């Protein structure tokens, strides 16, 4: 009759045999070996809106920072009570498809007072689809520009115009226009409200 190894002794032997393998697996997992995937950079922390006019936004409901953060930028523009002229410009330009297709871009949004500064000839030019479309594309930069990105930098707009950004703290200018409320986050873009239409001031 053959002798059988007692079951407890067999389990101990098996555990000792597997111990080196378990140690190797642990080293691979923690040491960045082939089994580990590439490191993924953490997204930057959320940035608060800045500027003298941010306090004038509604505390809640349509047009508030919270409401605009949950909708696409075109809907956010429609919500804002002082961006009615920009909304009309986008409609004249028939640029809805441009805004619907965007992601991680920055929209510089002149307020109604900015459009009121324009001359009659300038307003007449913007009342046409080509003129309106040209300006709409000038207001879009295909980059997610945070506050730090506006410190003495320049960017090329979707239209091809160069927009120079300068400033520090909470005081910034873009294309000669004052940033009244910047870094307004929407679902697909970042928006900055301006006091002047860039290139028309």
PDB file of C-alpha atoms in Angstrom:
ATOM      1  CA  UNK A   1       0.000   0.000   0.000  1.00  0.00           C
ATOM      2  CA  UNK A   2       1.370   3.451  -0.896  1.00  0.00           C
ATOM      3  CA  UNK A   3       1.810   6.057   1.777  1.00  0.00           C
ATOM      4  CA  UNK A   4      -0.229   9.302   1.411  1.00  0.00           C
ATOM      5  CA  UNK A   5       1.067  12.683   2.463  1.00  0.00           C
ATOM      6  CA  UNK A   6      -1.108  14.046   5.266  1.00  0.00           C
ATOM      7  CA  UNK A   7      -3.364  16.818   3.923  1.00  0.00           C
ATOM      8  CA  UNK A   8      -2.047  19.568   6.256  1.00  0.00           C
ATOM      9  CA  UNK A   9       1.532  18.870   5.218  1.00  0.00           C
ATOM     10  CA  UNK A  10       0.534  18.983   1.537  1.00  0.00           C
ATOM     11  CA  UNK A  11      -1.090  22.411   1.976  1.00  0.00           C
ATOM     12  CA  UNK A  12       1.991  23.784   3.718  1.00  0.00           C
ATOM     13  CA  UNK A  13       4.226  22.519   0.925  1.00  0.00           C
ATOM     14  CA  UNK A  14       1.967  24.070  -1.712  1.00  0.00           C
ATOM     15  CA  UNK A  15       1.933  27.431   0.107  1.00  0.00           C
ATOM     16  CA  UNK A  16       5.739  27.474   0.296  1.00  0.00           C
ATOM     17  CA  UNK A  17       6.010  26.700  -3.412  1.00  0.00           C
ATOM     18  CA  UNK A  18       3.662  29.564  -4.382  1.00  0.00           C
ATOM     19  CA  UNK A  19       5.156  32.164  -2.033  1.00  0.00           C
ATOM     20  CA  UNK A  20       7.964  33.296  -4.404  1.00  0.00           C
ATOM     21  CA  UNK A  21       5.433  33.694  -7.249  1.00  0.00           C
ATOM     22  CA  UNK A  22       3.166  35.828  -5.101  1.00  0.00           C
ATOM     23  CA  UNK A  23       6.125  37.990  -4.150  1.00  0.00           C
ATOM     24  CA  UNK A  24       7.013  38.567  -7.801  1.00  0.00           C
ATOM     25  CA  UNK A  25       3.436  39.508  -8.669  1.00  0.00           C
ATOM     26  CA  UNK A  26       3.381  42.033  -5.849  1.00  0.00           C
ATOM     27  CA  UNK A  27       6.639  43.584  -7.054  1.00  0.00           C
ATOM     28  CA  UNK A  28       5.311  43.925 -10.602  1.00  0.00           C
ATOM     29  CA  UNK A  29       2.075  45.560  -9.445  1.00  0.00           C
ATOM     30  CA  UNK A  30       3.786  48.129  -7.297  1.00  0.00           C
ATOM     31  CA  UNK A  31       6.957  48.657  -9.286  1.00  0.00           C
ATOM     32  CA  UNK A  32       5.552  49.878 -12.586  1.00  0.00           C
ATOM     33  CA  UNK A  33       6.464  46.796 -14.591  1.00  0.00           C
ATOM     34  CA  UNK A  34       4.946  45.672 -17.862  1.00  0.00           C
ATOM     35  CA  UNK A  35       1.683  44.715 -16.137  1.00  0.00           C
ATOM     36  CA  UNK A  36       1.075  48.282 -14.977  1.00  0.00           C
ATOM     37  CA  UNK A  37      -0.665  50.703 -17.350  1.00  0.00           C
ATOM     38  CA  UNK A  38       0.729  54.135 -18.207  1.00  0.00           C
ATOM     39  CA  UNK A  39       0.315  56.883 -15.611  1.00  0.00           C
ATOM     40  CA  UNK A  40      -2.636  59.180 -16.288  1.00  0.00           C
ATOM     41  CA  UNK A  41      -2.261  62.843 -15.333  1.00  0.00           C
ATOM     42  CA  UNK A  42      -4.930  64.083 -12.962  1.00  0.00           C
ATOM     43  CA  UNK A  43      -7.222  66.759 -14.420  1.00  0.00           C
ATOM     44  CA  UNK A  44      -6.606  70.288 -13.121  1.00  0.00           C
ATOM     45  CA  UNK A  45      -8.793  71.337 -10.206  1.00  0.00           C
ATOM     46  CA  UNK A  46     -11.929  73.358 -10.958  1.00  0.00           C
ATOM     47  CA  UNK A  47     -11.323  77.092 -11.290  1.00  0.00           C
ATOM     48  CA  UNK A  48     -13.680  79.710  -9.875  1.00  0.00           C
ATOM     49  CA  UNK A  49     -15.008  82.434 -12.137  1.00  0.00           C
ATOM     50  CA  UNK A  50     -13.219  85.743 -11.645  1.00  0.00           C
ATOM     51  CA  UNK A  51     -13.821  89.410 -12.408  1.00  0.00           C
ATOM     52  CA  UNK A  52     -15.768  92.397 -11.164  1.00  0.00           C
ATOM     53  CA  UNK A  53     -19.033  91.458 -12.886  1.00  0.00           C
ATOM     54  CA  UNK A  54     -19.259  87.869 -11.606  1.00  0.00           C
ATOM     55  CA  UNK A  55     -21.012  89.051  -8.437  1.00  0.00           C
ATOM     56  CA  UNK A  56     -23.834  90.492 -10.542  1.00  0.00           C
ATOM     57  CA  UNK A  57     -24.779  87.067 -11.927  1.00  0.00           C
ATOM     58  CA  UNK A  58     -27.869  85.417 -10.430  1.00  0.00           C
ATOM     59  CA  UNK A  59     -27.157  83.308  -7.367  1.00  0.00           C
ATOM     60  CA  UNK A  60     -29.232  80.450  -8.770  1.00  0.00           C
ATOM     61  CA  UNK A  61     -31.507  79.614 -11.671  1.00  0.00           C
ATOM     62  CA  UNK A  62     -30.936  80.503 -15.355  1.00  0.00           C
ATOM     63  CA  UNK A  63     -27.832  82.598 -15.897  1.00  0.00           C
ATOM     64  CA  UNK A  64     -26.177  81.557 -12.637  1.00  0.00           C
ATOM     65  CA  UNK A  65     -22.740  79.971 -12.629  1.00  0.00           C
ATOM     66  CA  UNK A  66     -24.219  76.660 -11.481  1.00  0.00           C
ATOM     67  CA  UNK A  67     -26.896  76.636 -14.186  1.00  0.00           C
ATOM     68  CA  UNK A  68     -24.457  77.545 -16.966  1.00  0.00           C
ATOM     69  CA  UNK A  69     -21.995  74.850 -15.889  1.00  0.00           C
ATOM     70  CA  UNK A  70     -24.522  72.151 -16.751  1.00  0.00           C
ATOM     71  CA  UNK A  71     -25.456  73.264 -20.274  1.00  0.00           C
ATOM     72  CA  UNK A  72     -23.563  73.758 -23.571  1.00  0.00           C
ATOM     73  CA  UNK A  73     -22.081  77.210 -24.105  1.00  0.00           C
ATOM     74  CA  UNK A  74     -24.737  78.250 -26.634  1.00  0.00           C
ATOM     75  CA  UNK A  75     -27.466  77.532 -24.069  1.00  0.00           C
ATOM     76  CA  UNK A  76     -25.459  79.421 -21.448  1.00  0.00           C
ATOM     77  CA  UNK A  77     -25.302  82.455 -23.756  1.00  0.00           C
ATOM     78  CA  UNK A  78     -29.066  82.245 -24.239  1.00  0.00           C
ATOM     79  CA  UNK A  79     -29.530  82.196 -20.451  1.00  0.00           C
ATOM     80  CA  UNK A  80     -27.383  85.265 -19.757  1.00  0.00           C
ATOM     81  CA  UNK A  81     -29.468  88.417 -19.587  1.00  0.00           C
ATOM     82  CA  UNK A  82     -26.642  90.691 -20.835  1.00  0.00           C
ATOM     83  CA  UNK A  83     -25.584  88.554 -23.813  1.00  0.00           C
ATOM     84  CA  UNK A  84     -28.713  88.994 -25.935  1.00  0.00           C
ATOM     85  CA  UNK A  85     -26.829  90.780 -28.725  1.00  0.00           C
ATOM     86  CA  UNK A  86     -24.255  88.000 -28.913  1.00  0.00           C
ATOM     87  CA  UNK A  87     -27.055  85.434 -29.115  1.00  0.00           C
ATOM     88  CA  UNK A  88     -28.599  87.445 -31.969  1.00  0.00           C
ATOM     89  CA  UNK A  89     -25.210  87.649 -33.715  1.00  0.00           C
ATOM     90  CA  UNK A  90     -24.806  83.868 -33.548  1.00  0.00           C
ATOM     91  CA  UNK A  91     -28.293  83.454 -34.972  1.00  0.00           C
ATOM     92  CA  UNK A  92     -27.513  85.873 -37.835  1.00  0.00           C
ATOM     93  CA  UNK A  93     -24.303  83.982 -38.548  1.00  0.00           C
ATOM     94  CA  UNK A  94     -26.222  80.675 -38.563  1.00  0.00           C
ATOM     95  CA  UNK A  95     -23.387  79.383 -36.380  1.00  0.00           C
ATOM     96  CA  UNK A  96     -25.337  76.994 -34.153  1.00  0.00           C
ATOM     97  CA  UNK A  97     -23.581  73.964 -35.679  1.00  0.00           C
ATOM     98  CA  UNK A  98     -20.187  75.474 -34.857  1.00  0.00           C
ATOM     99  CA  UNK A  99     -21.098  75.788 -31.185  1.00  0.00           C
ATOM    100  CA  UNK A 100     -22.777  72.384 -31.007  1.00  0.00           C
ATOM    101  CA  UNK A 101     -19.636  70.682 -32.332  1.00  0.00           C
ATOM    102  CA  UNK A 102     -17.182  72.390 -29.958  1.00  0.00           C
ATOM    103  CA  UNK A 103     -15.504  70.935 -26.898  1.00  0.00           C
ATOM    104  CA  UNK A 104     -12.825  72.345 -24.573  1.00  0.00           C
ATOM    105  CA  UNK A 105     -12.709  75.725 -26.284  1.00  0.00           C
ATOM    106  CA  UNK A 106     -12.884  79.302 -24.985  1.00  0.00           C
ATOM    107  CA  UNK A 107     -15.569  81.738 -26.085  1.00  0.00           C
ATOM    108  CA  UNK A 108     -15.005  85.459 -25.551  1.00  0.00           C
ATOM    109  CA  UNK A 109     -18.469  86.955 -25.150  1.00  0.00           C
ATOM    110  CA  UNK A 110     -18.969  90.718 -25.573  1.00  0.00           C
ATOM    111  CA  UNK A 111     -21.919  91.881 -23.488  1.00  0.00           C
ATOM    112  CA  UNK A 112     -24.801  94.019 -24.723  1.00  0.00           C
ATOM    113  CA  UNK A 113     -23.049  97.229 -23.623  1.00  0.00           C
ATOM    114  CA  UNK A 114     -20.076  96.264 -25.810  1.00  0.00           C
ATOM    115  CA  UNK A 115     -22.268  95.982 -28.895  1.00  0.00           C
ATOM    116  CA  UNK A 116     -23.907  99.318 -28.027  1.00  0.00           C
ATOM    117  CA  UNK A 117     -20.502 101.006 -28.439  1.00  0.00           C
ATOM    118  CA  UNK A 118     -20.303 100.049 -32.123  1.00  0.00           C
ATOM    119  CA  UNK A 119     -20.877 102.603 -34.855  1.00  0.00           C
ATOM    120  CA  UNK A 120     -23.863 102.371 -37.155  1.00  0.00           C
ATOM    121  CA  UNK A 121     -21.623 101.149 -39.987  1.00  0.00           C
ATOM    122  CA  UNK A 122     -20.150  98.434 -37.777  1.00  0.00           C
ATOM    123  CA  UNK A 123     -23.603  97.305 -36.674  1.00  0.00           C
ATOM    124  CA  UNK A 124     -24.725  97.247 -40.288  1.00  0.00           C
ATOM    125  CA  UNK A 125     -21.790  95.011 -41.244  1.00  0.00           C
ATOM    126  CA  UNK A 126     -22.617  92.614 -38.410  1.00  0.00           C
ATOM    127  CA  UNK A 127     -26.241  92.402 -39.544  1.00  0.00           C
ATOM    128  CA  UNK A 128     -25.152  90.283 -42.539  1.00  0.00           C
ATOM    129  CA  UNK A 129     -24.381  86.575 -42.307  1.00  0.00           C
ATOM    130  CA  UNK A 130     -20.774  86.937 -43.573  1.00  0.00           C
ATOM    131  CA  UNK A 131     -20.030  89.805 -41.185  1.00  0.00           C
ATOM    132  CA  UNK A 132     -21.653  88.096 -38.228  1.00  0.00           C
ATOM    133  CA  UNK A 133     -19.943  84.783 -38.994  1.00  0.00           C
ATOM    134  CA  UNK A 134     -16.547  86.459 -39.240  1.00  0.00           C
ATOM    135  CA  UNK A 135     -16.931  88.003 -35.781  1.00  0.00           C
ATOM    136  CA  UNK A 136     -18.333  84.837 -34.196  1.00  0.00           C
ATOM    137  CA  UNK A 137     -15.283  82.853 -35.331  1.00  0.00           C
ATOM    138  CA  UNK A 138     -13.029  85.644 -34.054  1.00  0.00           C
ATOM    139  CA  UNK A 139     -14.465  85.162 -30.559  1.00  0.00           C
ATOM    140  CA  UNK A 140     -13.562  81.464 -30.330  1.00  0.00           C
ATOM    141  CA  UNK A 141     -10.143  80.069 -29.396  1.00  0.00           C
ATOM    142  CA  UNK A 142      -9.756  76.314 -29.735  1.00  0.00           C
ATOM    143  CA  UNK A 143      -8.183  75.892 -26.310  1.00  0.00           C
ATOM    144  CA  UNK A 144      -9.506  75.722 -22.772  1.00  0.00           C
ATOM    145  CA  UNK A 145      -7.993  78.962 -21.459  1.00  0.00           C
ATOM    146  CA  UNK A 146      -7.833  79.258 -17.683  1.00  0.00           C
ATOM    147  CA  UNK A 147      -6.923  82.443 -15.796  1.00  0.00           C
ATOM    148  CA  UNK A 148      -3.183  81.690 -15.831  1.00  0.00           C
ATOM    149  CA  UNK A 149      -3.314  81.324 -19.620  1.00  0.00           C
ATOM    150  CA  UNK A 150      -4.319  84.993 -19.971  1.00  0.00           C
ATOM    151  CA  UNK A 151      -1.130  86.390 -18.458  1.00  0.00           C
ATOM    152  CA  UNK A 152       0.769  88.051 -21.308  1.00  0.00           C
ATOM    153  CA  UNK A 153      -0.004  85.460 -23.972  1.00  0.00           C
ATOM    154  CA  UNK A 154      -1.505  85.579 -27.440  1.00  0.00           C
ATOM    155  CA  UNK A 155      -3.786  83.150 -29.217  1.00  0.00           C
ATOM    156  CA  UNK A 156      -5.106  82.645 -32.726  1.00  0.00           C
ATOM    157  CA  UNK A 157      -8.876  82.587 -32.992  1.00  0.00           C
ATOM    158  CA  UNK A 158     -10.948  80.263 -35.136  1.00  0.00           C
ATOM    159  CA  UNK A 159     -11.192  83.119 -37.631  1.00  0.00           C
ATOM    160  CA  UNK A 160      -7.390  83.518 -37.738  1.00  0.00           C
ATOM    161  CA  UNK A 161      -7.157  86.772 -35.797  1.00  0.00           C
ATOM    162  CA  UNK A 162      -4.490  87.084 -33.110  1.00  0.00           C
ATOM    163  CA  UNK A 163      -5.944  87.925 -29.695  1.00  0.00           C
ATOM    164  CA  UNK A 164      -3.460  89.284 -27.175  1.00  0.00           C
ATOM    165  CA  UNK A 165      -4.187  88.586 -23.504  1.00  0.00           C
ATOM    166  CA  UNK A 166      -2.604  90.605 -20.693  1.00  0.00           C
ATOM    167  CA  UNK A 167      -3.129  91.052 -16.984  1.00  0.00           C
ATOM    168  CA  UNK A 168      -2.701  89.571 -13.534  1.00  0.00           C
ATOM    169  CA  UNK A 169      -4.702  88.907 -10.390  1.00  0.00           C
ATOM    170  CA  UNK A 170      -8.334  89.320 -11.417  1.00  0.00           C
ATOM    171  CA  UNK A 171      -7.680  92.109 -13.950  1.00  0.00           C
ATOM    172  CA  UNK A 172      -7.289  90.911 -17.543  1.00  0.00           C
ATOM    173  CA  UNK A 173      -7.760  92.229 -21.057  1.00  0.00           C
ATOM    174  CA  UNK A 174      -8.212  90.208 -24.254  1.00  0.00           C
ATOM    175  CA  UNK A 175      -7.972  91.863 -27.656  1.00  0.00           C
ATOM    176  CA  UNK A 176      -8.152  95.249 -25.942  1.00  0.00           C
ATOM    177  CA  UNK A 177     -11.375  94.342 -24.085  1.00  0.00           C
ATOM    178  CA  UNK A 178     -11.718  94.103 -20.313  1.00  0.00           C
ATOM    179  CA  UNK A 179     -12.636  90.685 -18.960  1.00  0.00           C
ATOM    180  CA  UNK A 180     -15.673  91.419 -16.787  1.00  0.00           C
ATOM    181  CA  UNK A 181     -16.247  87.827 -15.702  1.00  0.00           C
ATOM    182  CA  UNK A 182     -13.877  85.121 -16.845  1.00  0.00           C
ATOM    183  CA  UNK A 183     -13.524  81.359 -16.520  1.00  0.00           C
ATOM    184  CA  UNK A 184     -17.273  80.733 -16.658  1.00  0.00           C
ATOM    185  CA  UNK A 185     -17.424  76.970 -17.151  1.00  0.00           C
ATOM    186  CA  UNK A 186     -20.102  75.446 -19.358  1.00  0.00           C
ATOM    187  CA  UNK A 187     -20.638  71.824 -20.367  1.00  0.00           C
ATOM    188  CA  UNK A 188     -18.426  72.104 -23.462  1.00  0.00           C
ATOM    189  CA  UNK A 189     -16.492  75.362 -23.189  1.00  0.00           C
ATOM    190  CA  UNK A 190     -15.095  78.093 -20.973  1.00  0.00           C
ATOM    191  CA  UNK A 191     -16.511  81.587 -21.431  1.00  0.00           C
ATOM    192  CA  UNK A 192     -15.289  85.110 -20.619  1.00  0.00           C
ATOM    193  CA  UNK A 193     -17.623  88.121 -20.726  1.00  0.00           C
ATOM    194  CA  UNK A 194     -16.010  91.227 -22.294  1.00  0.00           C
ATOM    195  CA  UNK A 195     -16.882  94.934 -22.114  1.00  0.00           C
ATOM    196  CA  UNK A 196     -15.823  95.626 -25.720  1.00  0.00           C
ATOM    197  CA  UNK A 197     -16.083  93.771 -29.031  1.00  0.00           C
ATOM    198  CA  UNK A 198     -12.462  92.724 -29.782  1.00  0.00           C
ATOM    199  CA  UNK A 199     -11.061  94.640 -32.733  1.00  0.00           C
ATOM    200  CA  UNK A 200     -13.864  97.228 -32.585  1.00  0.00           C
ATOM    201  CA  UNK A 201     -12.885  99.071 -29.408  1.00  0.00           C
TER     202      UNK A 201
END
